[in-house]
Amino acid sequence: MMLGQWSLTDHFFSEFGIDLLDLRRKRRSFSHSCLDWSERHHHLGGALGNGILTHFFDLGWIVRVPSIRAVKVTPKGKEGFKEVFCIEV
């Protein structure tokens, strides 16, 4: 999968702690483009998108914002996104 200038391989996901074989066994699409109804931008949907989101929660990189459908990047997440993805959040 290409993400901007990134090429995300099976090896990357394995090293990052995401089990692609487990995600492929889910009873949902593995990955697809999904249009966010509020922002009107596409994001990664399906088991892969959900698996990545869940992993970010598990790492403590993001937390839910109470009573709305939003997440907040934590200080730990800012460090993680910079270190792993070279993204300044």
N, CA, C and O atoms as a MOPAC input file, in Angstrom:
PM7 MOZYME 1SCF
protein

 N      0.85000 1    -1.16600 1     0.00000 1
 C      0.00000 1     0.00000 1     0.00000 1
 C      0.89200 1     1.22300 1     0.00000 1
 O      1.92100 1     1.24000 1     0.67600 1
 N      0.51700 1     2.23700 1    -0.74000 1
 C      1.27600 1     3.48400 1    -0.75600 1
 C      0.56400 1     4.51400 1     0.10800 1
 O     -0.65200 1     4.68500 1     0.01200 1
 N      1.31700 1     5.18900 1     0.94100 1
 C      0.79200 1     6.24600 1     1.79300 1
 C      1.67300 1     7.44900 1     1.56200 1
 O      2.75300 1     7.55300 1     2.14500 1
 N      1.21300 1     8.38900 1     0.69200 1
 C      2.08400 1     9.49800 1     0.33600 1
 C      3.32100 1     8.93700 1    -0.33200 1
 O      3.22700 1     8.31600 1    -1.39100 1
 N      4.47600 1     9.14500 1     0.27200 1
 C      5.72000 1     8.62600 1    -0.26600 1
 C      6.10900 1     7.30000 1     0.38300 1
 O      7.19200 1     6.77700 1     0.12200 1
 N      5.25200 1     6.76600 1     1.20700 1
 C      5.54700 1     5.53700 1     1.93800 1
 C      5.05300 1     4.31800 1     1.18300 1
 O      4.01400 1     4.35700 1     0.52400 1
 N      5.79500 1     3.25500 1     1.28500 1
 C      5.34800 1     1.96000 1     0.79800 1
 C      5.22900 1     1.06000 1     2.02800 1
 O      6.24000 1     0.66700 1     2.61200 1
 N      4.02100 1     0.74000 1     2.41300 1
 C      3.78300 1    -0.07100 1     3.60300 1
 C      3.68100 1    -1.53200 1     3.20000 1
 O      2.76800 1    -1.92700 1     2.47300 1
 N      4.61900 1    -2.32200 1     3.67600 1
 C      4.70700 1    -3.73000 1     3.29300 1
 C      4.19200 1    -4.62100 1     4.41500 1
 O      3.97400 1    -4.16900 1     5.53900 1
 N      4.00400 1    -5.88900 1     4.09000 1
 C      3.63600 1    -6.87200 1     5.11800 1
 C      4.65900 1    -6.86200 1     6.25100 1
 O      4.30000 1    -6.98300 1     7.42200 1
 N      5.93000 1    -6.71700 1     5.89500 1
 C      6.99800 1    -6.68400 1     6.89700 1
 C      6.81200 1    -5.48300 1     7.83900 1
 O      6.95900 1    -5.61100 1     9.05400 1
 N      6.48900 1    -4.32500 1     7.26900 1
 C      6.27700 1    -3.14400 1     8.10900 1
 C      5.16300 1    -3.40900 1     9.12400 1
 O      5.34000 1    -3.17500 1    10.31900 1
 N      4.02100 1    -3.89700 1     8.64500 1
 C      2.89200 1    -4.12800 1     9.55000 1
 C      3.25700 1    -5.14000 1    10.62900 1
 O      2.88300 1    -4.97100 1    11.79000 1
 N      3.98200 1    -6.18800 1    10.25600 1
 C      4.40600 1    -7.19200 1    11.22500 1
 C      5.31400 1    -6.56900 1    12.28400 1
 O      5.11000 1    -6.79000 1    13.47800 1
 N      6.30000 1    -5.80200 1    11.86400 1
 C      7.21700 1    -5.14300 1    12.79700 1
 C      6.49000 1    -4.12700 1    13.67900 1
 O      6.87000 1    -3.91100 1    14.83000 1
 N      5.44900 1    -3.50700 1    13.13400 1
 C      4.68400 1    -2.49800 1    13.86500 1
 C      3.69200 1    -3.13600 1    14.84300 1
 O      3.15700 1    -2.46200 1    15.72300 1
 N      3.45500 1    -4.43300 1    14.68100 1
 C      2.58900 1    -5.14300 1    15.61600 1
 C      1.18100 1    -5.38900 1    15.12800 1
 O      0.28300 1    -5.64600 1    15.93100 1
 N      0.97100 1    -5.31600 1    13.82700 1
 C     -0.35100 1    -5.55000 1    13.24900 1
 C     -0.30900 1    -6.86100 1    12.46400 1
 O      0.50600 1    -7.02400 1    11.55600 1
 N     -1.18500 1    -7.78400 1    12.81800 1
 C     -1.23700 1    -9.11400 1    12.20000 1
 C     -2.17100 1    -9.07800 1    10.98900 1
 O     -3.39300 1    -9.13800 1    11.12900 1
 N     -1.57800 1    -8.97900 1     9.80600 1
 C     -2.38200 1    -8.89300 1     8.58400 1
 C     -3.15900 1   -10.17200 1     8.31000 1
 O     -4.28200 1   -10.11600 1     7.81000 1
 N     -2.57800 1   -11.32400 1     8.63100 1
 C     -3.29700 1   -12.58500 1     8.41100 1
 C     -4.57100 1   -12.62800 1     9.24700 1
 O     -5.61500 1   -13.06900 1     8.76600 1
 N     -4.49200 1   -12.17400 1    10.48900 1
 C     -5.67200 1   -12.12000 1    11.34900 1
 C     -6.71400 1   -11.16300 1    10.77000 1
 O     -7.90700 1   -11.46500 1    10.77400 1
 N     -6.26700 1   -10.01900 1    10.27900 1
 C     -7.20800 1    -9.04800 1     9.69500 1
 C     -7.87000 1    -9.59200 1     8.43800 1
 O     -9.03900 1    -9.30600 1     8.17900 1
 N     -7.13200 1   -10.37600 1     7.65300 1
 C     -7.70300 1   -10.95600 1     6.42200 1
 C     -8.78600 1   -11.99400 1     6.72900 1
 O     -9.62400 1   -12.28800 1     5.87600 1
 N     -8.77100 1   -12.54000 1     7.93200 1
 C     -9.77200 1   -13.53700 1     8.32600 1
 C    -11.08600 1   -12.90600 1     8.78000 1
 O    -12.07200 1   -13.61700 1     8.97200 1
 N    -11.11700 1   -11.60500 1     8.95000 1
 C    -12.33100 1   -10.92800 1     9.42500 1
 C    -13.44800 1   -11.06800 1     8.39100 1
 O    -13.19200 1   -11.27600 1     7.20500 1
 N    -14.67500 1   -10.95300 1     8.85600 1
 C    -15.83900 1   -11.07700 1     7.97200 1
 C    -16.21900 1    -9.73500 1     7.35800 1
 O    -17.40000 1    -9.43300 1     7.18400 1
 N    -15.22400 1    -8.94700 1     7.03700 1
 C    -15.45900 1    -7.65900 1     6.40100 1
 C    -14.41100 1    -7.46000 1     5.32300 1
 O    -13.42900 1    -8.20100 1     5.25800 1
 N    -14.61400 1    -6.48000 1     4.49600 1
 C    -13.63200 1    -6.15300 1     3.46400 1
 C    -12.26600 1    -5.94200 1     4.11500 1
 O    -12.17800 1    -5.35600 1     5.19400 1
 N    -11.20100 1    -6.41600 1     3.46600 1
 C     -9.87100 1    -6.22500 1     4.04300 1
 C     -9.49800 1    -4.74500 1     4.05100 1
 O     -9.09200 1    -4.21800 1     5.08700 1
 N     -9.62900 1    -4.07400 1     2.91700 1
 C     -9.35600 1    -2.63200 1     2.87400 1
 C    -10.10000 1    -2.00700 1     1.70100 1
 O    -10.25000 1    -2.60700 1     0.63700 1
 N    -10.54800 1    -0.80600 1     1.92800 1
 C    -11.19700 1    -0.04800 1     0.86300 1
 C    -11.17000 1     1.43600 1     1.23300 1
 O    -10.95500 1     1.80100 1     2.38900 1
 N    -11.38700 1     2.25800 1     0.25000 1
 C    -11.47800 1     3.69900 1     0.47600 1
 C    -12.87100 1     3.99800 1     1.02200 1
 O    -13.86700 1     3.45800 1     0.53900 1
 N    -12.93000 1     4.85600 1     2.02400 1
 C    -14.19700 1     5.18400 1     2.66100 1
 C    -14.30300 1     6.70000 1     2.78600 1
 O    -13.38900 1     7.34800 1     3.29500 1
 N    -15.41600 1     7.26600 1     2.32300 1
 C    -15.60600 1     8.71200 1     2.39300 1
 C    -16.16300 1     9.09700 1     3.75700 1
 O    -17.24000 1     8.64600 1     4.14800 1
 N    -15.42600 1     9.92800 1     4.47100 1
 C    -15.88400 1    10.42300 1     5.76000 1
 C    -17.05000 1    11.37500 1     5.51200 1
 O    -16.92200 1    12.33200 1     4.74800 1
 N    -18.18000 1    11.11600 1     6.15200 1
 C    -19.39200 1    11.88500 1     5.88600 1
 C    -19.31000 1    13.31700 1     6.40900 1
 O    -19.99900 1    14.19000 1     5.88300 1
 N    -18.50000 1    13.58500 1     7.41700 1
 C    -18.44100 1    14.93300 1     7.98100 1
 C    -17.31800 1    15.76500 1     7.37200 1
 O    -17.50500 1    16.95300 1     7.11000 1
 N    -16.16900 1    15.16700 1     7.14800 1
 C    -15.01200 1    15.89800 1     6.62400 1
 C    -14.96500 1    15.90800 1     5.10000 1
 O    -14.30300 1    16.75300 1     4.49700 1
 N    -15.67600 1    14.95600 1     4.47800 1
 C    -15.70500 1    14.81200 1     3.02300 1
 C    -14.32100 1    14.49600 1     2.45200 1
 O    -13.96900 1    14.94800 1     1.36300 1
 N    -13.54800 1    13.71600 1     3.20100 1
 C    -12.24900 1    13.22700 1     2.75800 1
 C    -12.25000 1    11.70300 1     2.86700 1
 O    -12.91200 1    11.12600 1     3.73000 1
 N    -11.50200 1    11.07200 1     1.98200 1
 C    -11.40600 1     9.61600 1     2.03800 1
 C    -10.41900 1     9.18200 1     3.10700 1
 O     -9.42800 1     9.86100 1     3.37600 1
 N    -10.70800 1     8.04400 1     3.70800 1
 C     -9.79700 1     7.41800 1     4.65000 1
 C     -9.79800 1     5.91600 1     4.38900 1
 O    -10.60200 1     5.41700 1     3.60100 1
 N     -8.90300 1     5.20800 1     5.04500 1
 C     -8.78500 1     3.76500 1     4.87000 1
 C     -9.84900 1     3.06300 1     5.69100 1
 O     -9.90400 1     3.22000 1     6.91100 1
 N    -10.69000 1     2.29300 1     5.02800 1
 C    -11.74900 1     1.55800 1     5.70900 1
 C    -11.46800 1     0.06900 1     5.71200 1
 O    -10.42100 1    -0.37300 1     5.23900 1
 N    -12.38600 1    -0.69300 1     6.23600 1
 C    -12.26800 1    -2.13900 1     6.27400 1
 C    -11.47600 1    -2.62800 1     7.46800 1
 O    -11.16500 1    -1.86900 1     8.38700 1
 N    -11.15400 1    -3.91800 1     7.43600 1
 C    -10.44400 1    -4.54400 1     8.55700 1
 C     -9.07700 1    -3.91600 1     8.77800 1
 O     -8.64700 1    -3.77000 1     9.92200 1
 N     -8.38500 1    -3.54000 1     7.70800 1
 C     -7.06100 1    -2.94400 1     7.85500 1
 C     -7.14700 1    -1.57600 1     8.53200 1
 O     -6.38900 1    -1.29900 1     9.46200 1
 N     -8.05100 1    -0.73000 1     8.08000 1
 C     -8.22100 1     0.58200 1     8.70500 1
 C     -8.58700 1     0.45400 1    10.17000 1
 O     -8.05500 1     1.17500 1    11.01400 1
 N     -9.49600 1    -0.46600 1    10.47500 1
 C     -9.90000 1    -0.68100 1    11.85800 1
 C     -8.75400 1    -1.26100 1    12.68400 1
 O     -8.58300 1    -0.90000 1    13.84900 1
 N     -7.97300 1    -2.15400 1    12.08800 1
 C     -6.83800 1    -2.74500 1    12.79200 1
 C     -5.78200 1    -1.70700 1    13.14400 1
 O     -5.21800 1    -1.73500 1    14.23800 1
 N     -5.51300 1    -0.79600 1    12.22000 1
 C     -4.55400 1     0.28000 1    12.47700 1
 C     -5.08600 1     1.19900 1    13.57300 1
 O     -4.35200 1     1.55100 1    14.49600 1
 N     -6.35300 1     1.58600 1    13.47700 1
 C     -6.97200 1     2.44400 1    14.49100 1
 C     -6.88500 1     1.79400 1    15.87000 1
 O     -6.49000 1     2.44000 1    16.84100 1
 N     -7.25000 1     0.52800 1    15.95400 1
 C     -7.20200 1    -0.19400 1    17.21900 1
 C     -5.77900 1    -0.22900 1    17.76900 1
 O     -5.57000 1    -0.06800 1    18.97100 1
 N     -4.81000 1    -0.43700 1    16.89300 1
 C     -3.41400 1    -0.48200 1    17.33300 1
 C     -2.97400 1     0.88400 1    17.88000 1
 O     -2.26100 1     0.94900 1    18.88100 1
 N     -3.39400 1     1.96300 1    17.23300 1
 C     -3.06300 1     3.30400 1    17.74100 1
 C     -3.66100 1     3.51500 1    19.13500 1
 O     -3.01400 1     4.10700 1    19.99800 1
 N     -4.89200 1     3.03500 1    19.36200 1
 C     -5.48600 1     3.10200 1    20.71200 1
 C     -4.66300 1     2.27300 1    21.69000 1
 O     -4.34800 1     2.73200 1    22.78700 1
 N     -4.31400 1     1.04200 1    21.28800 1
 C     -3.56100 1     0.14600 1    22.16700 1
 C     -2.19500 1     0.72600 1    22.53900 1
 O     -1.72400 1     0.53700 1    23.66100 1
 N     -1.56700 1     1.42500 1    21.60700 1
 C     -0.27100 1     2.04800 1    21.86600 1
 C     -0.38600 1     3.29800 1    22.74700 1
 O      0.60800 1     3.78800 1    23.28400 1
 N     -1.61800 1     3.80400 1    22.88400 1
 C     -1.80900 1     5.04500 1    23.63000 1
 C     -1.47600 1     6.27800 1    22.81300 1
 O     -1.23900 1     7.35400 1    23.36200 1
 N     -1.46000 1     6.11400 1    21.48300 1
 C     -1.14600 1     7.23500 1    20.60000 1
 C     -2.34300 1     8.14800 1    20.40000 1
 O     -2.18000 1     9.33800 1    20.13100 1
 N     -3.54600 1     7.59700 1    20.52900 1
 C     -4.77200 1     8.38300 1    20.38300 1
 C     -5.74900 1     7.99400 1    21.49300 1
 O     -5.68100 1     6.89900 1    22.05100 1
 N     -6.64800 1     8.91400 1    21.79300 1
 C     -7.73500 1     8.66800 1    22.75100 1
 C     -9.01000 1     9.23700 1    22.15600 1
 O     -8.97500 1    10.16400 1    21.34700 1
 N    -10.13900 1     8.67100 1    22.56800 1
 C    -11.43300 1     9.18400 1    22.09900 1
 C    -11.75600 1    10.49900 1    22.78700 1
 O    -11.44200 1    10.69400 1    23.96100 1
 N    -12.38400 1    11.39500 1    22.04700 1
 C    -12.89500 1    12.63500 1    22.61600 1
 C    -14.31700 1    12.33300 1    23.07600 1
 O    -15.14600 1    11.91300 1    22.26800 1
 N    -14.61700 1    12.53800 1    24.36100 1
 C    -15.94400 1    12.17600 1    24.87900 1
 C    -17.09500 1    12.83900 1    24.12300 1
 O    -17.02400 1    14.01200 1    23.75700 1
 N    -18.13300 1    12.08100 1    23.90400 1
 C    -19.42800 1    12.49200 1    23.34300 1
 C    -19.41300 1    12.94500 1    21.89100 1
 O    -20.43800 1    13.42300 1    21.40300 1
 N    -18.29400 1    12.81700 1    21.17600 1
 C    -18.29300 1    13.08100 1    19.73300 1
 C    -17.45900 1    12.00200 1    19.05500 1
 O    -16.71100 1    11.27600 1    19.71100 1
 N    -17.59500 1    11.90500 1    17.74300 1
 C    -16.85400 1    10.87600 1    16.99100 1
 C    -15.49500 1    11.41000 1    16.55800 1
 O    -15.21800 1    11.51500 1    15.36300 1
 N    -14.66100 1    11.74000 1    17.51300 1
 C    -13.33300 1    12.27000 1    17.20400 1
 C    -12.31100 1    11.60900 1    18.11000 1
 O    -12.64200 1    11.05000 1    19.15600 1
 N    -11.07400 1    11.68800 1    17.68500 1
 C     -9.96800 1    11.20700 1    18.50400 1
 C     -8.96600 1    12.34000 1    18.66300 1
 O     -8.93300 1    13.28600 1    17.87600 1
 N     -8.15000 1    12.21700 1    19.70200 1
 C     -7.12500 1    13.21000 1    19.98200 1
 C     -5.78400 1    12.49100 1    20.03500 1
 O     -5.66800 1    11.42100 1    20.63300 1
 N     -4.78000 1    13.08000 1    19.41100 1
 C     -3.43400 1    12.51900 1    19.45800 1
 C     -2.80500 1    12.90700 1    20.79200 1
 O     -2.81400 1    14.07500 1    21.18100 1
 N     -2.26400 1    11.91900 1    21.48000 1
 C     -1.63900 1    12.13600 1    22.78100 1
 C     -0.18400 1    12.57700 1    22.58900 1
 O      0.35900 1    12.45100 1    21.49100 1
 N      0.45000 1    13.09500 1    23.64900 1
 C      1.88900 1    13.39800 1    23.54200 1
 C      2.70300 1    12.16700 1    23.11900 1
 O      3.63300 1    12.27900 1    22.32000 1
 N      2.34900 1    11.00000 1    23.65600 1
 C      3.01400 1     9.75400 1    23.25200 1
 C      2.79600 1     9.49600 1    21.76400 1
 O      3.70200 1     9.03400 1    21.07000 1
 N      1.58500 1     9.79700 1    21.27400 1
 C      1.27300 1     9.62600 1    19.86600 1
 C      2.06500 1    10.57300 1    18.98300 1
 O      2.52000 1    10.18800 1    17.90600 1
 N      2.23200 1    11.80700 1    19.43300 1
 C      3.03100 1    12.77300 1    18.66000 1
 C      4.44300 1    12.25200 1    18.46600 1
 O      5.00800 1    12.36300 1    17.37800 1
 N      5.01300 1    11.68400 1    19.52000 1
 C      6.35600 1    11.10700 1    19.41900 1
 C      6.35300 1     9.88700 1    18.49700 1
 O      7.24300 1     9.72800 1    17.66100 1
 N      5.33700 1     9.02100 1    18.65900 1
 C      5.25500 1     7.80300 1    17.84800 1
 C      5.07500 1     8.08700 1    16.37400 1
 O      5.74800 1     7.48100 1    15.53900 1
 N      4.16900 1     9.00900 1    16.03600 1
 C      3.94200 1     9.33000 1    14.62000 1
 C      5.19700 1     9.93300 1    14.00000 1
 O      5.51000 1     9.67300 1    12.83800 1
 N      5.91500 1    10.74000 1    14.78200 1
 C      7.15600 1    11.32900 1    14.26800 1
 C      8.22600 1    10.26100 1    14.07200 1
 O      8.90600 1    10.24100 1    13.04600 1
 N      8.37700 1     9.37700 1    15.04900 1
 C      9.41600 1     8.35600 1    14.99800 1
 C      9.14500 1     7.30100 1    13.92700 1
 O     10.04200 1     6.94100 1    13.16500 1
 N      7.91400 1     6.81000 1    13.87100 1
 C      7.60300 1     5.70200 1    12.96000 1
 C      7.26100 1     6.17200 1    11.55700 1
 O      7.67600 1     5.54600 1    10.58100 1
 N      6.50200 1     7.27200 1    11.43400 1
 C      6.00400 1     7.71900 1    10.13100 1
 C      6.61000 1     9.03400 1     9.64800 1
 O      6.30200 1     9.48700 1     8.54600 1
 N      7.47300 1     9.65400 1    10.46500 1
 C      8.06300 1    10.96600 1    10.14000 1
 C      6.98300 1    12.01700 1     9.89900 1
 O      7.10400 1    12.86300 1     9.01300 1
 N      5.91100 1    11.94300 1    10.71800 1
 C      4.79100 1    12.88000 1    10.60900 1
 C      4.75000 1    13.74400 1    11.85300 1
 O      4.70600 1    13.22800 1    12.97000 1
 N      4.76600 1    15.05400 1    11.66600 1
 C      4.61100 1    15.99300 1    12.77700 1
 C      3.12100 1    16.20800 1    12.99100 1
 O      2.41600 1    16.65600 1    12.08600 1
 N      2.64500 1    15.89000 1    14.18500 1
 C      1.22700 1    16.06200 1    14.50100 1
 C      1.07500 1    17.20600 1    15.48000 1
 O     -0.04200 1    17.52700 1    15.88500 1

